[in-house]
Each structure stands twice: as structure tokens, then as C-alpha cells.
Tab-separated table of C-alpha atoms in Angstrom:
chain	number	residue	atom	x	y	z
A	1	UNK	CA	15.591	-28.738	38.617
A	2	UNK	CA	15.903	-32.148	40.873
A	3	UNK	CA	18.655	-32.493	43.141
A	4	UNK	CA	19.642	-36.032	43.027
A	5	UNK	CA	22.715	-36.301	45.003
A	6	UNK	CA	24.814	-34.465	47.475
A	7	UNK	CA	27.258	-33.853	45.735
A	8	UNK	CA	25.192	-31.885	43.085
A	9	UNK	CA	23.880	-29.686	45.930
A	10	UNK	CA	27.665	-29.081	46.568
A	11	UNK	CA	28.402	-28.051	43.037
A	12	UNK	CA	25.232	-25.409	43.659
A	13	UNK	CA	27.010	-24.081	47.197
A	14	UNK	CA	30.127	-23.367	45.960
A	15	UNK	CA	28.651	-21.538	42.812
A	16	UNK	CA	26.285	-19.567	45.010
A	17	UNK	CA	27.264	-17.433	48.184
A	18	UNK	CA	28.061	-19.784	50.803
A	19	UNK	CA	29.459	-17.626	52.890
A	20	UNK	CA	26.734	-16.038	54.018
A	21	UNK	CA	25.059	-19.825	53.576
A	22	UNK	CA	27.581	-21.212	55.986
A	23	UNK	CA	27.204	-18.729	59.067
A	24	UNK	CA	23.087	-19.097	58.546
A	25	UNK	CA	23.743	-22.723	58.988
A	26	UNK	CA	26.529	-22.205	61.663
A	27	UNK	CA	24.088	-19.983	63.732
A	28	UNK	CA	21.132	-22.265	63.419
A	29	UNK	CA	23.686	-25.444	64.731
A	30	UNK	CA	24.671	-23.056	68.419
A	31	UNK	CA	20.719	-22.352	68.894
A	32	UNK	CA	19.337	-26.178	67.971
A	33	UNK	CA	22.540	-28.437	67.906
A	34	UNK	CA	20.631	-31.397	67.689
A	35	UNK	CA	18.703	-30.155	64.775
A	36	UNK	CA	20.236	-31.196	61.805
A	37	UNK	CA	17.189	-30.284	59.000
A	38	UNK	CA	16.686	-27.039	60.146
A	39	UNK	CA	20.761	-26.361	59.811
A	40	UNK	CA	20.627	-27.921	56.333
A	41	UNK	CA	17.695	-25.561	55.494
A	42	UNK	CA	19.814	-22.733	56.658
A	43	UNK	CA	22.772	-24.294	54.536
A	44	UNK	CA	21.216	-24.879	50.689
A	45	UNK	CA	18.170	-21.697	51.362
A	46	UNK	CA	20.254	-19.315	49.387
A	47	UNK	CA	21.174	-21.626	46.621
A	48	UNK	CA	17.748	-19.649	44.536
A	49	UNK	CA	19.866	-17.001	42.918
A	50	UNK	CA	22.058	-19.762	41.781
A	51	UNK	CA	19.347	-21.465	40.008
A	52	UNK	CA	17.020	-18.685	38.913
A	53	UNK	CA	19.316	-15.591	38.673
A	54	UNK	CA	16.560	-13.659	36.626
A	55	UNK	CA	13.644	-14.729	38.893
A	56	UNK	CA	13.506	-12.867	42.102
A	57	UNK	CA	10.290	-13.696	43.623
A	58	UNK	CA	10.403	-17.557	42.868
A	59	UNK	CA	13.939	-18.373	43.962
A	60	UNK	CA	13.072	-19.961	47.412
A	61	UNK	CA	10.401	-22.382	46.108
A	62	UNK	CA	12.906	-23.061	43.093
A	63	UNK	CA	15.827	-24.028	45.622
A	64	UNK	CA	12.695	-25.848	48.099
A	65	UNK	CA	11.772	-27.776	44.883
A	66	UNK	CA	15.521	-28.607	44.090
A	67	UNK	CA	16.316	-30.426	47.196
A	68	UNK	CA	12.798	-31.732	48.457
A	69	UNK	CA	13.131	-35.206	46.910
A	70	UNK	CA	17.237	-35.109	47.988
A	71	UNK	CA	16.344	-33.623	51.648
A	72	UNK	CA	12.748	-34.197	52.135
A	73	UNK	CA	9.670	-32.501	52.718
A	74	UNK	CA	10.282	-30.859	56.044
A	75	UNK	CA	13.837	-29.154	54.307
A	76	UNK	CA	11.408	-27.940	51.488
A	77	UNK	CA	9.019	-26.455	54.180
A	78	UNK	CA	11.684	-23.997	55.713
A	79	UNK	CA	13.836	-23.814	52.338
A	80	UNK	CA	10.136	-22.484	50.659
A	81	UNK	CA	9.635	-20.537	54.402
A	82	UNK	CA	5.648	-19.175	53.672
A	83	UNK	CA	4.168	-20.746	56.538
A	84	UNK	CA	2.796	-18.391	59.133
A	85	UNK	CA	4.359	-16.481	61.856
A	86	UNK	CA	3.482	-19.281	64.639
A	87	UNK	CA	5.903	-22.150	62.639
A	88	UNK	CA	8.861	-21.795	64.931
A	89	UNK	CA	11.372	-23.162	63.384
A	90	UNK	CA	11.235	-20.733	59.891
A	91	UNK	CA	10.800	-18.046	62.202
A	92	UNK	CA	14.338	-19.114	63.539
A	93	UNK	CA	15.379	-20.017	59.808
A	94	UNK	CA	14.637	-16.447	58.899
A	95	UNK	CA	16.090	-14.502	61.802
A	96	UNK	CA	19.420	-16.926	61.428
A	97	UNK	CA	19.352	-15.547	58.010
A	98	UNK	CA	19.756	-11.711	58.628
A	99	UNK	CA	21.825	-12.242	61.728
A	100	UNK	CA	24.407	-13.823	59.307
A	101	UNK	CA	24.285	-10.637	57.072
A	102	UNK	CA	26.051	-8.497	59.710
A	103	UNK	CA	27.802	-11.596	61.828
A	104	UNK	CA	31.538	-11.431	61.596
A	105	UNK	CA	32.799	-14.850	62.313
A	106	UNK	CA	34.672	-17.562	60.835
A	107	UNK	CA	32.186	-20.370	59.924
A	108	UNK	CA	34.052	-22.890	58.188
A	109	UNK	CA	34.293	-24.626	54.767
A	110	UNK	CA	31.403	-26.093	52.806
A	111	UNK	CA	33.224	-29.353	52.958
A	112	UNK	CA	32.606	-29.483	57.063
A	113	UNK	CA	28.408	-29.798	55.976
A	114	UNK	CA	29.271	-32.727	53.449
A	115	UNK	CA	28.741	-35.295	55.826
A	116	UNK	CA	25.529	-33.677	57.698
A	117	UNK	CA	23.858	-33.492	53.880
A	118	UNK	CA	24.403	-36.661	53.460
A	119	UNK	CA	22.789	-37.853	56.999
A	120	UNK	CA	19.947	-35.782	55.692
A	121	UNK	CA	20.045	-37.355	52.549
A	122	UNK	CA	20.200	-40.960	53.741
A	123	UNK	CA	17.673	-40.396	56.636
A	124	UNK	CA	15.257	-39.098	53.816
A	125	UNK	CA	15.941	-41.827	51.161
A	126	UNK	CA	15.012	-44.723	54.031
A	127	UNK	CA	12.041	-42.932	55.111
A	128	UNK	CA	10.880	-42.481	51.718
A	129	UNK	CA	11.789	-46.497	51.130
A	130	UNK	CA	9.844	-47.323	53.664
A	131	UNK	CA	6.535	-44.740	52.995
């Protein structure tokens, strides 16, 4: 499945646990604020189960494949998250990940990360216009 538009990526959040979705992205935005891929990475990684309920071990390269043409290809990277040990910013995707497991705080609505998807969206679109 393509993602074509935010607001099919939305539909996906709110069917999937964005909870847990929205404190991974919440911690990832206090450690690199200015950072706005890797927080979206953090935001849509869990949307796998969503997608592929049945298909454990290919649920992160079916949710880096659903938003790599919406997000682009550096999303897909940490959304897919193989790359080695040195590449720190999944290293920092995946300890943001099980840090939100256990962190008790209040990290919004999914309608607060509307307008950062779409940034990401729109940045991606021109840059692909112009490749």
C-alpha cells in the first residue's frame, strides 16, 4: 500500500496505537527539536500492525514502503530502521521507541502532528518536483 496523502496516514494513526506512536514522536521532538523527519519517523513507525496484522517480521518495511513516496526516502530509512549500529539517528529512533513503552506522560492528540506531516509531505513533494 501507497500513502498518497496526509490525511490517509491519519486514518492509519488513529486505527493503530498512537499512543504509544505519539510519546515516540514526543520524545524524539525534546532530544532533536529541530528535527522534524526523524519525529515523523517516530510518529507513523508503528502504523505496520495496522497494515499487516498477520505479518510480524515485515511490518516495518510495509509501513517504510507506505509512506516513502508521501514522506520521502530518509522517513523510509528510519521507518524500515536495518541500517547498522553507527546510523545515529535510528539508533535514537529505536531507543525513543522503548522509552515510550514505560514513559508516563501526556503527549497530546494526533491532530497536534497534522500540520508537521504535512511540512514533511510538502518539503518531499518539491524536492521530488525538482529531482
Amino acid at each position: 500500500m501507497e500513502l498518497r496523502s496526509v490525511e490517509e496516514l491519519m486514518d492509519l494513526l488513529y486505527a493503530g496505537r498512537h499512543q504509544h506512536a505519539l510519546r515516540t514522536a514526543a520524545l524524539l521532538r525534546r532530544t532533536r527539536p529541530a528535527d522534524k523527519e526523524l519525529q515523523v519517523a517516530g510518529l507513523v513507525h508503528g502504523i505496520g500492525p495496522v497494515l499487516s496484522p498477520s505479518d510480524e517480521r515485515g511490518r516495518a518495511l510495509g509501513a517504510a514502503e507506505a509512506v516513502r513516496a508521501l514522506l520521502g526516502e530518509r522517513v523510509f530509512r528510519l521507518v524500515r530502521g536495518d541500517a547498522g549500529p553507527a546510523d545515529d539517528d535510528v539508533v535514537r529512533l529505536r531507543q525513543a521507541d522503548e522509552e515510550s513503552r514505560t514513559a508516563g506522560f501526556d503527549a497530546g492528540v494526533l491532530e497536534d502532528w497534522r500540520t508537521v506531516l504535512e511540512l514533511v509531505a510538502a518539503r518531499h513533494s518539491r524536492l521530488g518536483a525538482v529531482d
